Amino acid sequence: VFVSRTWDVISNLIAGKLISSTSTRFGRMRPWILGSGLLLVPVYFFCWFVPPDLSDEWKMVYYLVLCSAFMFLQTINNVAYRTLVMYMTDDEDVRNKATLIRGIAELVAVVLGIAVHGQIVAAFDTVPKKACKPANSTTNTTNRIDPEALDDVKYGYLISASAICGMSLLATLLVSFGVKERRYIKSESE
């Protein structure tokens, strides 16, 4: 947990510095939302993919790198996404409404993502139906899990990850191209 929180702090510092030093014709936030969102899609998908020919040690390295990349990209995306409202308008009421809409949209997206994930994985989950077959030994009364049933579940998780990736890509494109960011913001001293 300590390592995770430490990486989160480092990611926040790096993300804040990168975003605050950005100034493009597309704005400050939208390039980071689009870039991190596009990179998050394959990273998220591969978090659900188990490389078949890697040793357990290399699988650990694989997932450590993926999870670190996912956390870093998610931090960049969240910092830019949550700060975007400040770059949309000077009107505090409009900002408050935009923040409310963003919060409701996030809640709906999370609930939808959980529902989609659960339904897809459940459709591929054949483990209760065919998982416990008697072992080949007649004296052994233990059961083993059928590898074919586990392959079905793995496939279900990959399909679910693909669906969530599609939803994330759509949300990233909607925010990146559907929200207008002001080019110039008055500073407090002006």
Short mmCIF file of N, CA and C in Angstrom, two decimals:
data_model
loop_
_atom_site.label_atom_id
_atom_site.label_comp_id
_atom_site.label_asym_id
_atom_site.label_seq_id
_atom_site.Cartn_x
_atom_site.Cartn_y
_atom_site.Cartn_z
N VAL A 1 0.83 -1.18 0.00
CA VAL A 1 0.00 0.00 0.00
C VAL A 1 0.88 1.26 0.00
N PHE A 2 1.96 1.20 0.77
CA PHE A 2 2.86 2.35 0.83
C PHE A 2 3.44 2.68 -0.54
N VAL A 3 3.89 1.64 -1.26
CA VAL A 3 4.47 1.84 -2.59
C VAL A 3 3.43 2.44 -3.53
N SER A 4 2.20 1.95 -3.45
CA SER A 4 1.11 2.45 -4.30
C SER A 4 0.84 3.93 -4.01
N ARG A 5 0.76 4.29 -2.75
CA ARG A 5 0.50 5.70 -2.39
C ARG A 5 1.68 6.58 -2.78
N THR A 6 2.89 6.07 -2.63
CA THR A 6 4.09 6.84 -3.01
C THR A 6 4.08 7.10 -4.52
N TRP A 7 3.77 6.06 -5.31
CA TRP A 7 3.70 6.23 -6.76
C TRP A 7 2.59 7.20 -7.13
N ASP A 8 1.48 7.19 -6.39
CA ASP A 8 0.38 8.11 -6.64
C ASP A 8 0.82 9.55 -6.40
N VAL A 9 1.56 9.80 -5.34
CA VAL A 9 2.06 11.15 -5.06
C VAL A 9 3.00 11.61 -6.18
N ILE A 10 3.92 10.73 -6.57
CA ILE A 10 4.85 11.07 -7.64
C ILE A 10 4.10 11.34 -8.94
N SER A 11 3.10 10.49 -9.23
CA SER A 11 2.30 10.67 -10.46
C SER A 11 1.56 12.01 -10.44
N ASN A 12 1.00 12.38 -9.30
CA ASN A 12 0.30 13.66 -9.20
C ASN A 12 1.24 14.83 -9.44
N LEU A 13 2.43 14.77 -8.88
CA LEU A 13 3.40 15.85 -9.08
C LEU A 13 3.81 15.96 -10.54
N ILE A 14 4.10 14.82 -11.16
CA ILE A 14 4.49 14.82 -12.58
C ILE A 14 3.35 15.30 -13.46
N ALA A 15 2.14 14.78 -13.20
CA ALA A 15 0.97 15.17 -14.00
C ALA A 15 0.70 16.66 -13.89
N GLY A 16 0.74 17.19 -12.67
CA GLY A 16 0.50 18.62 -12.48
C GLY A 16 1.51 19.47 -13.21
N LYS A 17 2.78 19.09 -13.14
CA LYS A 17 3.84 19.85 -13.81
C LYS A 17 3.68 19.78 -15.33
N LEU A 18 3.42 18.58 -15.86
CA LEU A 18 3.25 18.43 -17.31
C LEU A 18 2.05 19.24 -17.82
N ILE A 19 0.94 19.11 -17.13
CA ILE A 19 -0.29 19.78 -17.58
C ILE A 19 -0.17 21.29 -17.47
N SER A 20 0.40 21.78 -16.37
CA SER A 20 0.49 23.24 -16.20
C SER A 20 1.48 23.88 -17.17
N SER A 21 2.42 23.11 -17.69
CA SER A 21 3.36 23.68 -18.65
C SER A 21 2.93 23.50 -20.10
N THR A 22 1.73 22.97 -20.29
CA THR A 22 1.22 22.74 -21.64
C THR A 22 0.37 23.91 -22.09
N SER A 23 0.58 24.33 -23.31
CA SER A 23 -0.26 25.35 -23.93
C SER A 23 -0.27 25.06 -25.42
N THR A 24 -1.40 24.54 -25.90
CA THR A 24 -1.53 24.23 -27.32
C THR A 24 -2.74 24.94 -27.88
N ARG A 25 -2.89 24.89 -29.17
CA ARG A 25 -4.07 25.52 -29.78
C ARG A 25 -5.33 24.75 -29.43
N PHE A 26 -5.19 23.52 -28.91
CA PHE A 26 -6.34 22.72 -28.49
C PHE A 26 -6.64 22.92 -27.01
N GLY A 27 -5.82 23.71 -26.33
CA GLY A 27 -6.02 23.98 -24.91
C GLY A 27 -4.95 23.31 -24.07
N ARG A 28 -5.13 23.42 -22.76
CA ARG A 28 -4.19 22.79 -21.84
C ARG A 28 -4.62 21.39 -21.45
N MET A 29 -5.90 21.22 -21.24
CA MET A 29 -6.40 19.96 -20.67
C MET A 29 -6.75 18.91 -21.73
N ARG A 30 -7.39 19.33 -22.78
CA ARG A 30 -7.90 18.37 -23.77
C ARG A 30 -6.81 17.48 -24.39
N PRO A 31 -5.61 17.99 -24.72
CA PRO A 31 -4.59 17.08 -25.25
C PRO A 31 -4.21 15.98 -24.25
N TRP A 32 -4.17 16.33 -22.97
CA TRP A 32 -3.82 15.33 -21.96
C TRP A 32 -4.96 14.34 -21.74
N ILE A 33 -6.19 14.81 -21.80
CA ILE A 33 -7.33 13.91 -21.67
C ILE A 33 -7.34 12.93 -22.84
N LEU A 34 -7.15 13.45 -24.04
CA LEU A 34 -7.15 12.58 -25.22
C LEU A 34 -5.96 11.62 -25.21
N GLY A 35 -4.77 12.13 -24.97
CA GLY A 35 -3.58 11.29 -24.99
C GLY A 35 -3.60 10.20 -23.93
N SER A 36 -3.90 10.60 -22.69
CA SER A 36 -3.93 9.59 -21.62
C SER A 36 -5.09 8.64 -21.80
N GLY A 37 -6.22 9.15 -22.29
CA GLY A 37 -7.38 8.27 -22.52
C GLY A 37 -7.11 7.23 -23.58
N LEU A 38 -6.43 7.65 -24.66
CA LEU A 38 -6.10 6.69 -25.72
C LEU A 38 -5.08 5.65 -25.25
N LEU A 39 -4.15 6.05 -24.40
CA LEU A 39 -3.17 5.09 -23.87
C LEU A 39 -3.76 4.19 -22.79
N LEU A 40 -4.75 4.70 -22.06
CA LEU A 40 -5.38 3.90 -21.01
C LEU A 40 -6.11 2.68 -21.57
N VAL A 41 -6.65 2.80 -22.76
CA VAL A 41 -7.44 1.70 -23.35
C VAL A 41 -6.61 0.42 -23.48
N PRO A 42 -5.47 0.43 -24.17
CA PRO A 42 -4.72 -0.83 -24.25
C PRO A 42 -4.11 -1.26 -22.92
N VAL A 43 -3.70 -0.30 -22.09
CA VAL A 43 -3.14 -0.67 -20.79
C VAL A 43 -4.19 -1.38 -19.95
N TYR A 44 -5.41 -0.86 -19.93
CA TYR A 44 -6.49 -1.50 -19.18
C TYR A 44 -6.77 -2.90 -19.72
N PHE A 45 -6.83 -3.03 -21.03
CA PHE A 45 -7.11 -4.35 -21.62
C PHE A 45 -6.04 -5.36 -21.21
N PHE A 46 -4.78 -4.96 -21.30
CA PHE A 46 -3.70 -5.90 -20.99
C PHE A 46 -3.58 -6.20 -19.50
N CYS A 47 -4.22 -5.39 -18.66
CA CYS A 47 -4.28 -5.75 -17.23
C CYS A 47 -5.10 -7.02 -17.03
N TRP A 48 -6.01 -7.32 -17.95
CA TRP A 48 -6.86 -8.52 -17.86
C TRP A 48 -6.30 -9.69 -18.66
N PHE A 49 -5.24 -9.47 -19.37
CA PHE A 49 -4.64 -10.51 -20.20
C PHE A 49 -3.52 -11.19 -19.43
N VAL A 50 -3.56 -12.50 -19.37
CA VAL A 50 -2.51 -13.26 -18.69
C VAL A 50 -1.57 -13.84 -19.74
N PRO A 51 -0.32 -13.37 -19.79
CA PRO A 51 0.62 -13.92 -20.77
C PRO A 51 0.86 -15.41 -20.47
N PRO A 52 0.66 -16.26 -21.45
CA PRO A 52 0.70 -17.70 -21.18
C PRO A 52 2.08 -18.28 -20.93
N ASP A 53 3.12 -17.74 -21.54
CA ASP A 53 4.42 -18.39 -21.48
C ASP A 53 5.41 -17.72 -20.53
N LEU A 54 4.92 -16.86 -19.65
CA LEU A 54 5.83 -16.19 -18.72
C LEU A 54 5.88 -16.94 -17.39
N SER A 55 7.03 -16.91 -16.77
CA SER A 55 7.15 -17.49 -15.43
C SER A 55 6.39 -16.59 -14.45
N ASP A 56 6.17 -17.09 -13.26
CA ASP A 56 5.44 -16.30 -12.26
C ASP A 56 6.17 -15.00 -11.92
N GLU A 57 7.50 -15.05 -11.90
CA GLU A 57 8.28 -13.84 -11.61
C GLU A 57 8.08 -12.78 -12.69
N TRP A 58 8.10 -13.20 -13.96
CA TRP A 58 7.92 -12.25 -15.06
C TRP A 58 6.48 -11.77 -15.14
N LYS A 59 5.54 -12.60 -14.75
CA LYS A 59 4.14 -12.14 -14.68
C LYS A 59 4.00 -11.04 -13.64
N MET A 60 4.71 -11.20 -12.53
CA MET A 60 4.68 -10.17 -11.48
C MET A 60 5.23 -8.85 -12.03
N VAL A 61 6.37 -8.92 -12.74
CA VAL A 61 6.96 -7.72 -13.34
C VAL A 61 5.99 -7.11 -14.36
N TYR A 62 5.40 -7.97 -15.19
CA TYR A 62 4.44 -7.54 -16.21
C TYR A 62 3.29 -6.76 -15.57
N TYR A 63 2.69 -7.32 -14.53
CA TYR A 63 1.56 -6.65 -13.89
C TYR A 63 1.99 -5.43 -13.09
N LEU A 64 3.17 -5.44 -12.52
CA LEU A 64 3.67 -4.27 -11.81
C LEU A 64 3.85 -3.10 -12.77
N VAL A 65 4.43 -3.36 -13.94
CA VAL A 65 4.62 -2.31 -14.95
C VAL A 65 3.26 -1.82 -15.45
N LEU A 66 2.35 -2.76 -15.76
CA LEU A 66 1.02 -2.36 -16.24
C LEU A 66 0.25 -1.54 -15.21
N CYS A 67 0.27 -1.99 -13.97
CA CYS A 67 -0.48 -1.27 -12.93
C CYS A 67 0.12 0.10 -12.67
N SER A 68 1.45 0.21 -12.73
CA SER A 68 2.09 1.51 -12.56
C SER A 68 1.73 2.44 -13.71
N ALA A 69 1.77 1.91 -14.93
CA ALA A 69 1.40 2.72 -16.10
C ALA A 69 -0.06 3.12 -16.02
N PHE A 70 -0.92 2.19 -15.62
CA PHE A 70 -2.35 2.49 -15.50
C PHE A 70 -2.58 3.60 -14.47
N MET A 71 -1.93 3.50 -13.32
CA MET A 71 -2.11 4.51 -12.27
C MET A 71 -1.61 5.87 -12.75
N PHE A 72 -0.46 5.89 -13.43
CA PHE A 72 0.09 7.15 -13.93
C PHE A 72 -0.83 7.79 -14.97
N LEU A 73 -1.28 6.99 -15.93
CA LEU A 73 -2.18 7.51 -16.97
C LEU A 73 -3.52 7.94 -16.39
N GLN A 74 -4.03 7.19 -15.43
CA GLN A 74 -5.29 7.54 -14.78
C GLN A 74 -5.14 8.85 -14.02
N THR A 75 -4.00 9.06 -13.39
CA THR A 75 -3.74 10.31 -12.68
C THR A 75 -3.73 11.49 -13.65
N ILE A 76 -3.01 11.35 -14.75
CA ILE A 76 -2.98 12.42 -15.75
C ILE A 76 -4.38 12.71 -16.25
N ASN A 77 -5.13 11.66 -16.56
CA ASN A 77 -6.48 11.82 -17.08
C ASN A 77 -7.38 12.51 -16.05
N ASN A 78 -7.32 12.08 -14.80
CA ASN A 78 -8.17 12.67 -13.77
C ASN A 78 -7.82 14.11 -13.46
N VAL A 79 -6.53 14.42 -13.39
CA VAL A 79 -6.13 15.80 -13.11
C VAL A 79 -6.62 16.71 -14.23
N ALA A 80 -6.40 16.31 -15.47
CA ALA A 80 -6.83 17.14 -16.60
C ALA A 80 -8.36 17.21 -16.68
N TYR A 81 -9.02 16.09 -16.48
CA TYR A 81 -10.48 16.04 -16.59
C TYR A 81 -11.16 16.88 -15.51
N ARG A 82 -10.67 16.78 -14.30
CA ARG A 82 -11.30 17.52 -13.20
C ARG A 82 -10.94 19.00 -13.21
N THR A 83 -9.83 19.34 -13.82
CA THR A 83 -9.43 20.74 -13.92
C THR A 83 -10.08 21.42 -15.13
N LEU A 84 -10.52 20.64 -16.08
CA LEU A 84 -11.09 21.19 -17.32
C LEU A 84 -12.22 22.17 -17.06
N VAL A 85 -13.02 21.92 -16.05
CA VAL A 85 -14.16 22.80 -15.77
C VAL A 85 -13.70 24.24 -15.48
N MET A 86 -12.52 24.39 -14.91
CA MET A 86 -12.00 25.73 -14.63
C MET A 86 -11.64 26.47 -15.92
N TYR A 87 -11.38 25.74 -16.97
CA TYR A 87 -10.98 26.33 -18.25
C TYR A 87 -12.15 26.47 -19.22
N MET A 88 -13.35 26.12 -18.75
CA MET A 88 -14.51 26.21 -19.63
C MET A 88 -15.17 27.58 -19.58
N THR A 89 -15.26 28.17 -18.39
CA THR A 89 -15.96 29.43 -18.24
C THR A 89 -15.53 30.15 -16.97
N ASP A 90 -15.77 31.46 -16.93
CA ASP A 90 -15.53 32.24 -15.71
C ASP A 90 -16.74 32.23 -14.79
N ASP A 91 -17.90 31.88 -15.32
CA ASP A 91 -19.15 31.91 -14.57
C ASP A 91 -19.20 30.77 -13.55
N GLU A 92 -19.27 31.15 -12.27
CA GLU A 92 -19.26 30.15 -11.20
C GLU A 92 -20.48 29.24 -11.25
N ASP A 93 -21.64 29.78 -11.61
CA ASP A 93 -22.84 28.94 -11.70
C ASP A 93 -22.71 27.89 -12.79
N VAL A 94 -22.15 28.27 -13.92
CA VAL A 94 -21.94 27.32 -15.02
C VAL A 94 -20.93 26.26 -14.59
N ARG A 95 -19.90 26.68 -13.88
CA ARG A 95 -18.91 25.71 -13.39
C ARG A 95 -19.56 24.70 -12.43
N ASN A 96 -20.39 25.22 -11.54
CA ASN A 96 -21.07 24.33 -10.59
C ASN A 96 -21.98 23.33 -11.30
N LYS A 97 -22.70 23.81 -12.31
CA LYS A 97 -23.57 22.91 -13.08
C LYS A 97 -22.75 21.88 -13.85
N ALA A 98 -21.64 22.33 -14.43
CA ALA A 98 -20.77 21.40 -15.16
C ALA A 98 -20.19 20.34 -14.22
N THR A 99 -19.82 20.76 -13.01
CA THR A 99 -19.30 19.81 -12.03
C THR A 99 -20.37 18.81 -11.61
N LEU A 100 -21.59 19.27 -11.44
CA LEU A 100 -22.70 18.38 -11.10
C LEU A 100 -22.95 17.38 -12.22
N ILE A 101 -23.00 17.86 -13.44
CA ILE A 101 -23.21 16.97 -14.59
C ILE A 101 -22.07 15.97 -14.70
N ARG A 102 -20.84 16.43 -14.51
CA ARG A 102 -19.68 15.52 -14.55
C ARG A 102 -19.81 14.44 -13.48
N GLY A 103 -20.20 14.81 -12.27
CA GLY A 103 -20.36 13.84 -11.19
C GLY A 103 -21.44 12.82 -11.48
N ILE A 104 -22.57 13.28 -12.02
CA ILE A 104 -23.66 12.36 -12.38
C ILE A 104 -23.22 11.43 -13.50
N ALA A 105 -22.54 11.98 -14.50
CA ALA A 105 -22.06 11.16 -15.61
C ALA A 105 -21.06 10.11 -15.14
N GLU A 106 -20.17 10.49 -14.22
CA GLU A 106 -19.22 9.53 -13.66
C GLU A 106 -19.94 8.41 -12.91
N LEU A 107 -20.93 8.77 -12.12
CA LEU A 107 -21.70 7.77 -11.37
C LEU A 107 -22.42 6.81 -12.30
N VAL A 108 -23.07 7.34 -13.32
CA VAL A 108 -23.78 6.49 -14.29
C VAL A 108 -22.78 5.59 -15.02
N ALA A 109 -21.62 6.13 -15.39
CA ALA A 109 -20.62 5.34 -16.10
C ALA A 109 -20.09 4.21 -15.22
N VAL A 110 -19.86 4.47 -13.95
CA VAL A 110 -19.37 3.43 -13.05
C VAL A 110 -20.41 2.33 -12.89
N VAL A 111 -21.65 2.71 -12.66
CA VAL A 111 -22.71 1.71 -12.50
C VAL A 111 -22.89 0.91 -13.79
N LEU A 112 -22.87 1.59 -14.92
CA LEU A 112 -22.98 0.90 -16.21
C LEU A 112 -21.81 -0.04 -16.44
N GLY A 113 -20.60 0.42 -16.12
CA GLY A 113 -19.42 -0.42 -16.27
C GLY A 113 -19.49 -1.67 -15.40
N ILE A 114 -19.93 -1.52 -14.16
CA ILE A 114 -20.07 -2.68 -13.27
C ILE A 114 -21.12 -3.64 -13.80
N ALA A 115 -22.24 -3.10 -14.27
CA ALA A 115 -23.31 -3.96 -14.80
C ALA A 115 -22.85 -4.70 -16.06
N VAL A 116 -22.21 -4.00 -16.96
CA VAL A 116 -21.73 -4.63 -18.20
C VAL A 116 -20.70 -5.70 -17.87
N HIS A 117 -19.76 -5.36 -17.02
CA HIS A 117 -18.72 -6.32 -16.64
C HIS A 117 -19.35 -7.58 -16.02
N GLY A 118 -20.23 -7.38 -15.08
CA GLY A 118 -20.85 -8.52 -14.40
C GLY A 118 -21.65 -9.40 -15.34
N GLN A 119 -22.40 -8.79 -16.24
CA GLN A 119 -23.22 -9.57 -17.16
C GLN A 119 -22.37 -10.35 -18.16
N ILE A 120 -21.33 -9.72 -18.67
CA ILE A 120 -20.47 -10.41 -19.65
C ILE A 120 -19.73 -11.57 -18.99
N VAL A 121 -19.14 -11.33 -17.83
CA VAL A 121 -18.40 -12.40 -17.16
C VAL A 121 -19.35 -13.53 -16.77
N ALA A 122 -20.54 -13.19 -16.30
CA ALA A 122 -21.51 -14.23 -15.92
C ALA A 122 -21.91 -15.08 -17.12
N ALA A 123 -22.00 -14.46 -18.28
CA ALA A 123 -22.38 -15.21 -19.49
C ALA A 123 -21.30 -16.24 -19.87
N PHE A 124 -20.05 -15.96 -19.55
CA PHE A 124 -18.96 -16.87 -19.89
C PHE A 124 -18.57 -17.77 -18.72
N ASP A 125 -19.16 -17.55 -17.58
CA ASP A 125 -18.79 -18.31 -16.38
C ASP A 125 -19.48 -19.67 -16.39
N THR A 126 -18.78 -20.66 -16.92
CA THR A 126 -19.32 -22.02 -16.94
C THR A 126 -18.74 -22.86 -15.82
N VAL A 127 -17.96 -22.23 -14.94
CA VAL A 127 -17.32 -22.98 -13.86
C VAL A 127 -18.32 -23.73 -12.99
N PRO A 128 -19.43 -23.13 -12.56
CA PRO A 128 -20.35 -23.90 -11.73
C PRO A 128 -20.94 -25.11 -12.45
N LYS A 129 -21.03 -25.03 -13.78
CA LYS A 129 -21.65 -26.11 -14.53
C LYS A 129 -20.70 -27.28 -14.78
N LYS A 130 -19.42 -26.99 -15.04
CA LYS A 130 -18.53 -28.07 -15.42
C LYS A 130 -17.16 -28.03 -14.74
N ALA A 131 -17.02 -27.28 -13.67
CA ALA A 131 -15.71 -27.09 -13.08
C ALA A 131 -15.21 -28.30 -12.31
N CYS A 132 -16.03 -28.88 -11.50
CA CYS A 132 -15.56 -29.94 -10.61
C CYS A 132 -15.86 -31.31 -11.20
N LYS A 133 -14.88 -31.85 -11.85
CA LYS A 133 -14.97 -33.20 -12.38
C LYS A 133 -14.17 -34.10 -11.46
N PRO A 134 -14.60 -35.31 -11.25
CA PRO A 134 -13.81 -36.20 -10.40
C PRO A 134 -12.43 -36.42 -11.00
N ALA A 135 -11.44 -36.50 -10.14
CA ALA A 135 -10.08 -36.75 -10.59
C ALA A 135 -9.99 -38.15 -11.18
N ASN A 136 -8.97 -38.40 -11.97
CA ASN A 136 -8.83 -39.68 -12.66
C ASN A 136 -8.65 -40.84 -11.69
N SER A 137 -8.09 -40.61 -10.56
CA SER A 137 -7.83 -41.68 -9.60
C SER A 137 -9.13 -42.11 -8.94
N THR A 138 -9.35 -43.41 -8.85
CA THR A 138 -10.56 -43.92 -8.20
C THR A 138 -10.46 -43.86 -6.70
N THR A 139 -9.24 -43.84 -6.15
CA THR A 139 -9.09 -43.77 -4.70
C THR A 139 -9.08 -42.33 -4.21
N ASN A 140 -8.86 -41.42 -5.08
CA ASN A 140 -8.80 -40.02 -4.71
C ASN A 140 -10.20 -39.43 -4.85
N THR A 141 -10.72 -38.88 -3.79
CA THR A 141 -12.06 -38.31 -3.84
C THR A 141 -12.05 -36.80 -4.05
N THR A 142 -10.86 -36.25 -4.23
CA THR A 142 -10.79 -34.80 -4.45
C THR A 142 -11.23 -34.46 -5.86
N ASN A 143 -11.63 -33.25 -6.05
CA ASN A 143 -12.05 -32.76 -7.36
C ASN A 143 -11.03 -31.77 -7.86
N ARG A 144 -11.01 -31.56 -9.15
CA ARG A 144 -10.13 -30.56 -9.74
C ARG A 144 -10.97 -29.64 -10.62
N ILE A 145 -10.46 -28.47 -10.84
CA ILE A 145 -11.17 -27.51 -11.69
C ILE A 145 -10.80 -27.80 -13.13
N ASP A 146 -11.80 -27.86 -13.96
CA ASP A 146 -11.61 -28.14 -15.38
C ASP A 146 -10.95 -26.94 -16.05
N PRO A 147 -9.77 -27.13 -16.66
CA PRO A 147 -9.08 -26.00 -17.33
C PRO A 147 -9.91 -25.36 -18.43
N GLU A 148 -10.74 -26.14 -19.10
CA GLU A 148 -11.60 -25.58 -20.16
C GLU A 148 -12.59 -24.58 -19.57
N ALA A 149 -13.11 -24.88 -18.38
CA ALA A 149 -14.03 -23.95 -17.73
C ALA A 149 -13.32 -22.65 -17.36
N LEU A 150 -12.08 -22.76 -16.91
CA LEU A 150 -11.32 -21.55 -16.58
C LEU A 150 -10.99 -20.74 -17.83
N ASP A 151 -10.75 -21.40 -18.95
CA ASP A 151 -10.51 -20.69 -20.20
C ASP A 151 -11.74 -19.89 -20.61
N ASP A 152 -12.93 -20.44 -20.37
CA ASP A 152 -14.16 -19.70 -20.67
C ASP A 152 -14.24 -18.42 -19.84
N VAL A 153 -13.90 -18.52 -18.56
CA VAL A 153 -13.95 -17.35 -17.68
C VAL A 153 -12.91 -16.32 -18.11
N LYS A 154 -11.70 -16.77 -18.44
CA LYS A 154 -10.66 -15.85 -18.92
C LYS A 154 -11.13 -15.12 -20.17
N TYR A 155 -11.74 -15.84 -21.08
CA TYR A 155 -12.26 -15.24 -22.31
C TYR A 155 -13.34 -14.21 -21.97
N GLY A 156 -14.19 -14.53 -21.02
CA GLY A 156 -15.23 -13.59 -20.59
C GLY A 156 -14.65 -12.30 -20.04
N TYR A 157 -13.58 -12.42 -19.26
CA TYR A 157 -12.93 -11.22 -18.73
C TYR A 157 -12.32 -10.38 -19.85
N LEU A 158 -11.75 -11.02 -20.86
CA LEU A 158 -11.18 -10.27 -21.99
C LEU A 158 -12.28 -9.57 -22.79
N ILE A 159 -13.40 -10.26 -22.98
CA ILE A 159 -14.53 -9.62 -23.68
C ILE A 159 -15.05 -8.44 -22.87
N SER A 160 -15.16 -8.62 -21.56
CA SER A 160 -15.61 -7.54 -20.69
C SER A 160 -14.63 -6.37 -20.73
N ALA A 161 -13.34 -6.67 -20.67
CA ALA A 161 -12.34 -5.60 -20.75
C ALA A 161 -12.46 -4.85 -22.07
N SER A 162 -12.73 -5.57 -23.16
CA SER A 162 -12.90 -4.92 -24.46
C SER A 162 -14.11 -3.99 -24.45
N ALA A 163 -15.20 -4.42 -23.82
CA ALA A 163 -16.40 -3.58 -23.74
C ALA A 163 -16.12 -2.32 -22.92
N ILE A 164 -15.45 -2.47 -21.79
CA ILE A 164 -15.12 -1.32 -20.96
C ILE A 164 -14.16 -0.39 -21.71
N CYS A 165 -13.22 -0.96 -22.44
CA CYS A 165 -12.30 -0.15 -23.25
C CYS A 165 -13.07 0.66 -24.29
N GLY A 166 -14.05 0.03 -24.93
CA GLY A 166 -14.88 0.75 -25.91
C GLY A 166 -15.64 1.90 -25.27
N MET A 167 -16.21 1.66 -24.10
CA MET A 167 -16.94 2.71 -23.39
C MET A 167 -16.00 3.84 -22.99
N SER A 168 -14.80 3.49 -22.52
CA SER A 168 -13.81 4.50 -22.12
C SER A 168 -13.34 5.32 -23.31
N LEU A 169 -13.14 4.65 -24.43
CA LEU A 169 -12.72 5.36 -25.64
C LEU A 169 -13.79 6.35 -26.08
N LEU A 170 -15.04 5.92 -26.05
CA LEU A 170 -16.14 6.81 -26.41
C LEU A 170 -16.20 8.02 -25.48
N ALA A 171 -16.07 7.80 -24.17
CA ALA A 171 -16.10 8.91 -23.21
C ALA A 171 -14.93 9.87 -23.45
N THR A 172 -13.75 9.31 -23.72
CA THR A 172 -12.57 10.14 -23.98
C THR A 172 -12.78 11.02 -25.21
N LEU A 173 -13.32 10.42 -26.27
CA LEU A 173 -13.55 11.19 -27.50
C LEU A 173 -14.62 12.25 -27.30
N LEU A 174 -15.67 11.91 -26.54
CA LEU A 174 -16.73 12.90 -26.28
C LEU A 174 -16.20 14.10 -25.52
N VAL A 175 -15.39 13.86 -24.50
CA VAL A 175 -14.84 14.97 -23.72
C VAL A 175 -13.80 15.74 -24.55
N SER A 176 -12.95 15.02 -25.25
CA SER A 176 -11.87 15.68 -25.99
C SER A 176 -12.38 16.56 -27.13
N PHE A 177 -13.42 16.10 -27.81
CA PHE A 177 -13.91 16.85 -28.97
C PHE A 177 -15.25 17.54 -28.73
N GLY A 178 -15.89 17.26 -27.61
CA GLY A 178 -17.20 17.84 -27.35
C GLY A 178 -17.20 18.99 -26.36
N VAL A 179 -16.07 19.26 -25.73
CA VAL A 179 -15.99 20.31 -24.73
C VAL A 179 -15.05 21.39 -25.25
N LYS A 180 -15.49 22.61 -25.13
CA LYS A 180 -14.67 23.74 -25.57
C LYS A 180 -13.92 24.31 -24.37
N GLU A 181 -12.65 24.52 -24.59
CA GLU A 181 -11.78 25.07 -23.54
C GLU A 181 -11.39 26.48 -23.94
N ARG A 182 -11.47 27.43 -22.99
CA ARG A 182 -11.07 28.81 -23.29
C ARG A 182 -9.57 28.86 -23.54
N ARG A 183 -9.18 29.70 -24.44
CA ARG A 183 -7.76 29.81 -24.75
C ARG A 183 -7.03 30.68 -23.74
N TYR A 184 -7.64 31.76 -23.33
CA TYR A 184 -6.97 32.70 -22.43
C TYR A 184 -7.80 32.86 -21.18
N ILE A 185 -7.13 32.77 -20.05
CA ILE A 185 -7.80 32.90 -18.77
C ILE A 185 -7.20 34.09 -18.05
N LYS A 186 -8.08 34.91 -17.52
CA LYS A 186 -7.62 36.08 -16.77
C LYS A 186 -7.03 35.61 -15.45
N SER A 187 -5.90 36.18 -15.10
CA SER A 187 -5.30 35.85 -13.79
C SER A 187 -5.96 36.71 -12.73
N GLU A 188 -5.75 36.36 -11.48
CA GLU A 188 -6.36 37.07 -10.36
C GLU A 188 -5.87 38.53 -10.32
N SER A 189 -4.65 38.79 -10.77
CA SER A 189 -4.09 40.14 -10.68
C SER A 189 -4.63 41.08 -11.74
N GLU A 190 -5.30 40.55 -12.75
CA GLU A 190 -5.79 41.43 -13.83
C GLU A 190 -7.07 42.12 -13.48
#
